[in-house]
């Protein structure tokens, strides 16, 4: 295994808030970061040692970037396969290309999860109106149509309650490949942030419970209001997924829970640090960002226990203007992403509240 010691340089594809918080954690451990991002004024550029502004299809710039770093990672799962190829030909890429391939396509992801022995919602793939009709007969109602690729925050999705909704589906999915998924009557949504190091050590954080508003994460609370059995099962599932992928780094595994049955269904996996893991910055001994840097540099993983009861709230758009209120709250830890334009729905920052455990 290749260890990268403090003093080394980490390359990050993507310059958003996740890249920024990764770079801050890396700096704290003594690493330098080189951020590669097509957009000028990216939040991560403000805290990086070196930056490259170039497109993800610029082979020359990608090669130069990869050769300038000891290990490369990414903050988003839609890194094009060709980009990952060029980077991995010129440096270590962690997590590897397989994690990208599996998570970029909902069909591949579901097949991978089934092979790993992990339960997902029932699904059928479709391309045409006829195939959609046939899928609807198998999956039943309600169901959710989702494009196989590039869907996030509810985009590229359509709820199907009756056969009348099928016409709407094709207007959302267009001619792109898609799946029809059974609607899960869950009691709560949870996620597990899990880290696996290059040496194969695994650390799973306590389960977080997530509440979404308008399909965007609003609040994560830890501990989740789930049984001890669900808590343990969820961590086992996340560990299984990380091991099956021979994953290196931190990943988020999103799940639906049925309380009565203690049943867990995996919704999707994200091969990167995850919004529902931001609570770890103040609520755990090791933040998910530091853990990711430790994992990809093959350092020992840090402790993943919670320091107490934690609540994380995303600050979207104008919410960021309330920063004084959070700064005046002695129990709140405020994080600003350095973005200047608070467009509605844009992730501008977050706040963590930690109620320390007694003793
Ligand atoms: P996704 O883009 O797959 O993460 O879906 C976004 C949100 O839509 C999830 O967090 C759920 O709240 C909801 N959702 C997605 N798939 C299903 C499903 N099969 N059944 C019920 N709700 C779902």
Short mmCIF file of C-alpha atoms and ligand atoms in Angstrom, two decimals:
data_model
loop_
_atom_site.label_atom_id
_atom_site.label_comp_id
_atom_site.label_asym_id
_atom_site.label_seq_id
_atom_site.Cartn_x
_atom_site.Cartn_y
_atom_site.Cartn_z
CA UNK A 1 0.00 0.00 0.00
CA UNK A 2 1.23 3.48 -0.78
CA UNK A 3 1.28 5.85 2.14
CA UNK A 4 1.44 9.56 1.46
CA UNK A 5 2.99 11.32 4.41
CA UNK A 6 2.21 14.84 5.63
CA UNK A 7 4.08 17.28 3.41
CA UNK A 8 2.69 15.53 0.32
CA UNK A 9 0.25 17.04 -2.16
CA UNK A 10 -3.35 15.95 -2.63
CA UNK A 11 -5.21 16.70 -5.84
CA UNK A 12 -8.96 17.30 -5.67
CA UNK A 13 -11.25 17.22 -8.69
CA UNK A 14 -14.02 19.71 -7.98
CA UNK A 15 -13.87 23.06 -6.20
CA UNK A 16 -17.16 23.28 -4.30
CA UNK A 17 -17.75 23.24 -0.56
CA UNK A 18 -16.80 19.58 -0.23
CA UNK A 19 -13.44 20.22 -1.90
CA UNK A 20 -12.99 23.26 0.31
CA UNK A 21 -13.63 21.34 3.55
CA UNK A 22 -11.37 18.52 2.34
CA UNK A 23 -8.58 21.02 1.63
CA UNK A 24 -8.96 22.61 5.07
CA UNK A 25 -8.76 19.20 6.75
CA UNK A 26 -5.75 18.25 4.60
CA UNK A 27 -3.94 21.47 5.55
CA UNK A 28 -4.55 20.68 9.20
CA UNK A 29 -2.74 17.36 8.75
CA UNK A 30 0.18 19.05 6.95
CA UNK A 31 -0.74 18.37 3.30
CA UNK A 32 -0.98 20.80 0.41
CA UNK A 33 -3.92 20.69 -1.98
CA UNK A 34 -4.14 21.27 -5.71
CA UNK A 35 -7.75 21.89 -6.78
CA UNK A 36 -8.88 21.22 -10.35
CA UNK A 37 -12.17 22.83 -11.33
CA UNK A 38 -13.57 24.42 -14.50
CA UNK A 39 -15.30 27.29 -12.66
CA UNK A 40 -13.42 30.43 -11.71
CA UNK A 41 -13.97 31.65 -8.13
CA UNK A 42 -14.65 28.15 -6.83
CA UNK A 43 -15.03 28.03 -3.02
CA UNK A 44 -12.15 25.55 -2.62
CA UNK A 45 -9.71 27.83 -4.50
CA UNK A 46 -9.73 30.24 -1.51
CA UNK A 47 -8.06 27.64 0.72
CA UNK A 48 -5.81 25.75 -1.72
CA UNK A 49 -2.07 25.80 -2.35
CA UNK A 50 -2.49 25.45 -6.10
CA UNK A 51 -5.39 25.70 -8.54
CA UNK A 52 -6.11 24.70 -12.12
CA UNK A 53 -9.07 26.17 -13.97
CA UNK A 54 -9.73 23.84 -16.89
CA UNK A 55 -12.45 21.59 -18.23
CA UNK A 56 -12.74 17.92 -17.24
CA UNK A 57 -12.11 17.03 -20.88
CA UNK A 58 -8.80 18.92 -21.14
CA UNK A 59 -6.39 15.96 -21.31
CA UNK A 60 -3.25 18.13 -21.20
CA UNK A 61 -4.34 20.07 -18.10
CA UNK A 62 -5.54 16.85 -16.39
CA UNK A 63 -2.21 15.12 -17.06
CA UNK A 64 -0.25 18.07 -15.69
CA UNK A 65 -2.52 18.21 -12.63
CA UNK A 66 -2.20 14.48 -11.95
CA UNK A 67 1.60 14.56 -12.28
CA UNK A 68 1.81 17.42 -9.77
CA UNK A 69 0.12 15.48 -6.94
CA UNK A 70 0.88 12.37 -4.85
CA UNK A 71 -2.73 11.18 -4.80
CA UNK A 72 -5.92 12.48 -6.43
CA UNK A 73 -9.48 12.35 -5.15
CA UNK A 74 -12.81 13.93 -6.07
CA UNK A 75 -15.70 15.74 -4.42
CA UNK A 76 -18.46 14.69 -6.86
CA UNK A 77 -19.56 11.38 -8.32
CA UNK A 78 -20.12 12.52 -11.89
CA UNK A 79 -16.43 12.68 -12.76
CA UNK A 80 -16.38 11.51 -16.42
CA UNK A 81 -14.83 8.05 -16.92
CA UNK A 82 -12.29 9.51 -19.36
CA UNK A 83 -11.20 12.08 -16.75
CA UNK A 84 -10.74 9.37 -14.13
CA UNK A 85 -8.74 7.33 -16.67
CA UNK A 86 -6.28 10.10 -17.43
CA UNK A 87 -5.81 10.97 -13.77
CA UNK A 88 -5.27 7.34 -12.74
CA UNK A 89 -2.73 6.81 -15.52
CA UNK A 90 -0.63 9.59 -13.99
CA UNK A 91 -1.12 9.30 -10.24
CA UNK A 92 -3.01 7.30 -7.59
CA UNK A 93 -6.78 7.89 -7.84
CA UNK A 94 -8.60 7.22 -4.58
CA UNK A 95 -11.43 6.20 -4.47
CA UNK A 96 -10.83 4.30 -7.72
CA UNK A 97 -12.71 4.39 -11.01
CA UNK A 98 -14.96 1.43 -10.05
CA UNK A 99 -16.69 3.44 -7.33
CA UNK A 100 -17.49 6.10 -9.93
CA UNK A 101 -18.73 3.60 -12.49
CA UNK A 102 -21.04 1.90 -9.98
CA UNK A 103 -22.52 5.04 -8.48
CA UNK A 104 -22.97 7.04 -11.70
CA UNK A 105 -25.63 4.72 -13.07
CA UNK A 106 -28.64 3.74 -10.95
CA UNK A 107 -28.98 0.42 -12.80
CA UNK A 108 -25.32 -0.58 -12.31
CA UNK A 109 -25.60 0.59 -8.69
CA UNK A 110 -28.67 -1.57 -8.00
CA UNK A 111 -27.05 -4.61 -9.66
CA UNK A 112 -23.87 -4.08 -7.62
CA UNK A 113 -25.87 -3.78 -4.38
CA UNK A 114 -27.83 -6.97 -5.14
CA UNK A 115 -24.55 -8.83 -5.82
CA UNK A 116 -23.22 -7.54 -2.48
CA UNK A 117 -26.32 -8.98 -0.76
CA UNK A 118 -27.85 -5.58 0.01
CA UNK A 119 -31.59 -4.96 -0.35
CA UNK A 120 -32.85 -2.16 -2.62
CA UNK A 121 -36.30 -1.13 -3.88
CA UNK A 122 -37.60 -3.38 -6.70
CA UNK A 123 -36.86 -1.88 -10.12
CA UNK A 124 -37.15 -2.38 -13.88
CA UNK A 125 -35.21 -0.55 -16.55
CA UNK A 126 -37.00 1.07 -19.49
CA UNK A 127 -36.20 3.10 -22.61
CA UNK A 128 -39.50 3.41 -24.47
CA UNK A 129 -43.17 4.08 -23.63
CA UNK A 130 -43.94 0.38 -24.22
CA UNK A 131 -41.19 -0.74 -21.85
CA UNK A 132 -42.40 1.81 -19.28
CA UNK A 133 -45.93 0.36 -19.47
CA UNK A 134 -44.54 -3.13 -19.00
CA UNK A 135 -42.36 -1.99 -16.07
CA UNK A 136 -45.38 -0.32 -14.42
CA UNK A 137 -47.27 -3.61 -14.59
CA UNK A 138 -44.43 -5.36 -12.74
CA UNK A 139 -43.49 -2.69 -10.19
CA UNK A 140 -47.03 -1.42 -9.53
CA UNK A 141 -48.10 1.81 -7.86
CA UNK A 142 -46.95 4.06 -6.51
CA UNK A 143 -43.56 3.98 -8.16
CA UNK A 144 -40.79 6.43 -8.95
CA UNK A 145 -39.19 6.85 -12.36
CA UNK A 146 -35.55 7.97 -12.28
CA UNK A 147 -33.05 8.66 -15.03
CA UNK A 148 -30.16 6.23 -14.74
CA UNK A 149 -27.57 8.99 -14.82
CA UNK A 150 -27.10 12.59 -13.61
CA UNK A 151 -30.06 12.71 -11.22
CA UNK A 152 -29.56 14.53 -7.92
CA UNK A 153 -31.71 16.39 -5.35
CA UNK A 154 -34.84 14.85 -6.92
CA UNK A 155 -33.94 16.01 -10.46
CA UNK A 156 -34.70 13.53 -13.25
CA UNK A 157 -37.41 11.88 -11.11
CA UNK A 158 -41.16 11.50 -11.45
CA UNK A 159 -43.60 9.95 -8.99
CA UNK A 160 -46.11 7.63 -10.68
CA UNK A 161 -49.37 7.26 -8.75
CA UNK A 162 -51.69 6.22 -11.57
CA UNK A 163 -51.23 5.16 -15.18
CA UNK A 164 -52.08 8.77 -16.14
CA UNK A 165 -48.72 9.83 -14.68
CA UNK A 166 -46.84 7.63 -17.14
CA UNK A 167 -47.10 10.32 -19.83
CA UNK A 168 -45.30 12.75 -17.51
CA UNK A 169 -42.47 10.26 -16.97
CA UNK A 170 -41.21 10.42 -20.52
CA UNK A 171 -41.24 14.22 -20.43
CA UNK A 172 -38.83 14.00 -17.46
CA UNK A 173 -36.63 11.12 -18.60
CA UNK A 174 -36.79 11.97 -22.32
CA UNK A 175 -34.97 9.42 -24.41
CA UNK A 176 -32.30 8.76 -21.77
CA UNK A 177 -32.18 5.31 -20.16
CA UNK A 178 -34.17 5.16 -16.92
CA UNK A 179 -35.51 2.85 -14.24
CA UNK A 180 -38.91 2.53 -12.61
CA UNK A 181 -38.51 1.87 -8.90
CA UNK A 182 -41.05 0.68 -6.34
CA UNK A 183 -42.10 3.44 -3.92
CA UNK A 184 -40.79 2.65 -0.43
CA UNK A 185 -43.16 3.50 2.44
CA UNK A 186 -40.35 4.37 4.79
CA UNK A 187 -40.64 5.81 8.31
CA UNK A 188 -37.35 7.66 8.12
CA UNK A 189 -34.34 8.29 5.94
CA UNK A 190 -30.93 7.57 7.38
CA UNK A 191 -27.36 7.51 6.13
CA UNK A 192 -24.11 5.98 7.24
CA UNK A 193 -20.80 7.68 6.58
CA UNK A 194 -18.18 4.99 6.30
CA UNK A 195 -14.43 5.19 5.74
CA UNK A 196 -12.16 2.51 4.36
CA UNK A 197 -8.41 3.08 4.23
CA UNK A 198 -6.00 1.95 1.54
CA UNK A 199 -4.92 -0.78 4.00
CA UNK A 200 -8.52 -2.05 4.30
CA UNK A 201 -9.35 -0.72 7.77
CA UNK A 202 -12.97 0.37 8.09
CA UNK A 203 -14.64 2.89 10.41
CA UNK A 204 -18.39 3.57 10.28
CA UNK A 205 -19.86 6.66 11.95
CA UNK A 206 -23.08 6.48 14.00
CA UNK A 207 -26.23 6.55 11.87
CA UNK A 208 -27.55 10.00 10.93
CA UNK A 209 -31.25 10.69 10.41
CA UNK A 210 -31.99 12.98 7.47
CA UNK A 211 -34.91 15.28 6.75
CA UNK A 212 -35.19 16.68 3.23
CA UNK A 213 -37.13 19.77 2.18
CA UNK A 214 -37.87 20.20 -1.53
CA UNK A 215 -35.60 17.18 -2.18
CA UNK A 216 -32.59 18.93 -0.60
CA UNK A 217 -31.12 17.84 2.73
CA UNK A 218 -32.32 20.18 5.47
CA UNK A 219 -31.35 18.62 8.82
CA UNK A 220 -29.29 15.62 9.99
CA UNK A 221 -29.57 14.42 13.59
CA UNK A 222 -27.39 11.96 15.48
CA UNK A 223 -28.27 9.64 17.07
CA UNK A 224 -31.01 8.62 14.65
CA UNK A 225 -34.33 7.56 16.23
CA UNK A 226 -33.86 3.92 15.24
CA UNK A 227 -33.64 0.66 17.17
CA UNK A 228 -30.24 -0.68 18.22
CA UNK A 229 -30.80 -3.43 15.65
CA UNK A 230 -31.27 -0.95 12.79
CA UNK A 231 -28.28 1.09 13.99
CA UNK A 232 -26.08 -2.01 13.93
CA UNK A 233 -27.52 -3.36 10.65
CA UNK A 234 -27.04 -0.02 8.88
CA UNK A 235 -23.36 0.06 9.83
CA UNK A 236 -22.91 -3.54 8.69
CA UNK A 237 -24.51 -2.71 5.32
CA UNK A 238 -22.28 0.35 4.80
CA UNK A 239 -19.20 -1.69 5.71
CA UNK A 240 -20.26 -4.45 3.31
CA UNK A 241 -20.65 -1.91 0.49
CA UNK A 242 -17.24 -0.34 1.16
CA UNK A 243 -15.53 -3.74 1.29
CA UNK A 244 -17.29 -5.04 -1.84
CA UNK A 245 -16.03 -2.00 -3.76
CA UNK A 246 -12.54 -2.29 -2.21
CA UNK A 247 -13.26 1.34 -1.58
CA UNK A 248 -10.63 3.83 -0.41
CA UNK A 249 -11.92 7.02 1.21
CA UNK A 250 -15.16 8.17 2.82
CA UNK A 251 -18.52 7.35 1.31
CA UNK A 252 -22.17 8.04 2.16
CA UNK A 253 -24.74 5.24 2.03
CA UNK A 254 -28.35 6.50 1.99
CA UNK A 255 -31.06 4.20 3.31
CA UNK A 256 -34.80 4.01 3.99
CA UNK A 257 -36.00 2.49 7.30
CA UNK A 258 -39.21 0.75 8.22
CA UNK A 259 -39.39 0.97 12.03
CA UNK A 260 -41.86 -1.86 12.70
CA UNK A 261 -39.99 -4.39 10.61
CA UNK A 262 -36.50 -3.11 11.52
CA UNK A 263 -36.05 -3.20 7.75
CA UNK A 264 -33.45 -1.25 5.79
CA UNK A 265 -33.48 -0.58 2.05
CA UNK A 266 -30.50 1.10 0.44
CA UNK A 267 -31.46 4.04 -1.78
CA UNK A 268 -28.08 5.09 -3.15
CA UNK A 269 -24.38 5.36 -2.49
CA UNK A 270 -22.21 8.44 -2.88
CA UNK A 271 -18.48 7.79 -3.40
CA UNK A 272 -17.38 10.95 -1.61
CA UNK A 273 -17.72 12.92 1.58
CA UNK A 274 -21.43 13.55 2.06
CA UNK A 275 -23.65 16.43 3.18
CA UNK A 276 -25.25 14.18 5.81
CA UNK A 277 -21.78 13.74 7.34
CA UNK A 278 -21.15 17.44 8.01
CA UNK A 279 -22.18 16.89 11.65
CA UNK A 280 -18.86 15.08 12.18
CA UNK A 281 -16.95 18.38 11.90
CA UNK A 282 -17.97 19.31 15.44
CA UNK A 283 -19.79 16.21 16.66
CA UNK A 284 -17.16 13.48 16.19
CA UNK A 285 -13.55 13.08 17.23
CA UNK A 286 -12.53 12.88 13.55
CA UNK A 287 -14.43 14.81 10.89
CA UNK A 288 -15.43 12.98 7.70
CA UNK A 289 -13.09 15.32 5.80
CA UNK A 290 -10.06 14.45 7.93
CA UNK A 291 -11.08 10.79 7.75
CA UNK A 292 -11.14 10.91 3.95
CA UNK A 293 -7.66 12.43 3.87
CA UNK A 294 -6.42 9.79 6.34
CA UNK A 295 -7.99 7.00 4.26
CA UNK A 296 -6.61 8.09 0.87
CA UNK A 297 -3.15 8.78 2.33
CA UNK A 298 -3.19 5.38 4.07
CA UNK A 299 -2.79 6.87 7.55
CA UNK A 300 -4.52 5.18 10.50
CA UNK A 301 -8.25 6.03 10.59
CA UNK A 302 -9.43 8.22 13.47
CA UNK A 303 -12.17 7.42 16.00
CA UNK A 304 -15.66 7.76 14.50
CA UNK A 305 -17.80 7.95 17.67
CA UNK A 306 -20.15 10.87 18.24
CA UNK A 307 -19.28 13.32 21.01
CA UNK A 308 -22.93 13.58 22.01
CA UNK A 309 -26.27 14.43 20.41
CA UNK A 310 -25.70 16.44 17.24
CA UNK A 311 -27.91 18.41 14.88
CA UNK A 312 -26.69 19.75 11.53
CA UNK A 313 -28.72 22.30 9.57
CA UNK A 314 -27.95 23.31 6.00
CA UNK A 315 -28.05 27.03 5.26
CA UNK A 316 -29.53 27.52 1.79
CA UNK A 317 -29.66 30.80 -0.11
CA UNK A 318 -30.56 33.73 2.14
CA UNK A 319 -30.40 31.54 5.29
CA UNK A 320 -26.74 32.52 5.35
CA UNK A 321 -27.75 36.10 6.20
CA UNK A 322 -28.74 34.82 9.68
CA UNK A 323 -25.10 34.11 10.46
CA UNK A 324 -25.03 36.58 13.38
CA UNK A 325 -27.76 34.62 15.13
CA UNK A 326 -25.67 31.44 14.86
CA UNK A 327 -22.46 33.16 15.86
CA UNK A 328 -24.19 34.49 18.98
CA UNK A 329 -25.37 30.99 19.95
CA UNK A 330 -22.74 29.44 22.24
CA UNK A 331 -23.82 25.92 21.30
CA UNK A 332 -23.66 26.48 17.54
CA UNK A 333 -20.66 25.97 15.26
CA UNK A 334 -21.07 27.96 12.07
CA UNK A 335 -19.47 27.02 8.73
CA UNK A 336 -19.48 29.39 5.73
CA UNK A 337 -18.53 28.08 2.28
CA UNK A 338 -17.17 31.40 1.01
CA UNK A 339 -19.75 31.74 -1.77
CA UNK A 340 -20.76 35.30 -2.56
CA UNK A 341 -24.06 34.83 -4.38
CA UNK A 342 -26.85 33.39 -2.14
CA UNK A 343 -29.11 32.09 -4.92
CA UNK A 344 -32.30 30.35 -3.68
CA UNK A 345 -31.60 26.71 -2.82
CA UNK A 346 -27.81 27.12 -3.08
CA UNK A 347 -25.83 25.47 -0.28
CA UNK A 348 -24.09 28.43 1.40
CA UNK A 349 -23.05 26.97 4.76
CA UNK A 350 -24.22 24.85 7.67
CA UNK A 351 -24.51 24.93 11.45
CA UNK A 352 -23.81 22.15 13.94
CA UNK A 353 -25.18 21.99 17.45
CA UNK A 354 -23.55 19.50 19.80
CA UNK A 355 -25.05 18.46 23.15
CA UNK A 356 -22.08 16.74 24.78
CA UNK A 357 -22.61 13.24 26.15
CA UNK A 358 -22.51 13.11 29.96
CA UNK A 359 -19.55 11.66 31.78
P1 LIG B 1 -32.57 10.10 -4.75
O1 LIG B 1 -32.22 11.12 -5.79
O2 LIG B 1 -32.65 8.71 -5.26
O3 LIG B 1 -31.69 10.23 -3.53
O4 LIG B 1 -34.03 10.50 -4.24
C1 LIG B 1 -34.31 11.74 -3.60
C2 LIG B 1 -35.37 11.56 -2.54
O5 LIG B 1 -36.59 11.07 -3.15
C3 LIG B 1 -35.03 10.53 -1.47
O6 LIG B 1 -34.23 11.10 -0.46
C4 LIG B 1 -36.41 10.12 -1.00
O7 LIG B 1 -36.94 11.10 -0.10
C5 LIG B 1 -37.25 10.14 -2.26
N1 LIG B 1 -37.24 8.80 -2.91
C6 LIG B 1 -36.35 8.36 -3.81
N2 LIG B 1 -36.61 7.09 -4.18
C7 LIG B 1 -37.71 6.71 -3.48
C8 LIG B 1 -38.46 5.49 -3.41
N3 LIG B 1 -38.17 4.43 -4.15
N4 LIG B 1 -39.52 5.46 -2.56
C9 LIG B 1 -39.85 6.54 -1.80
N5 LIG B 1 -39.17 7.72 -1.84
C10 LIG B 1 -38.11 7.81 -2.65
#
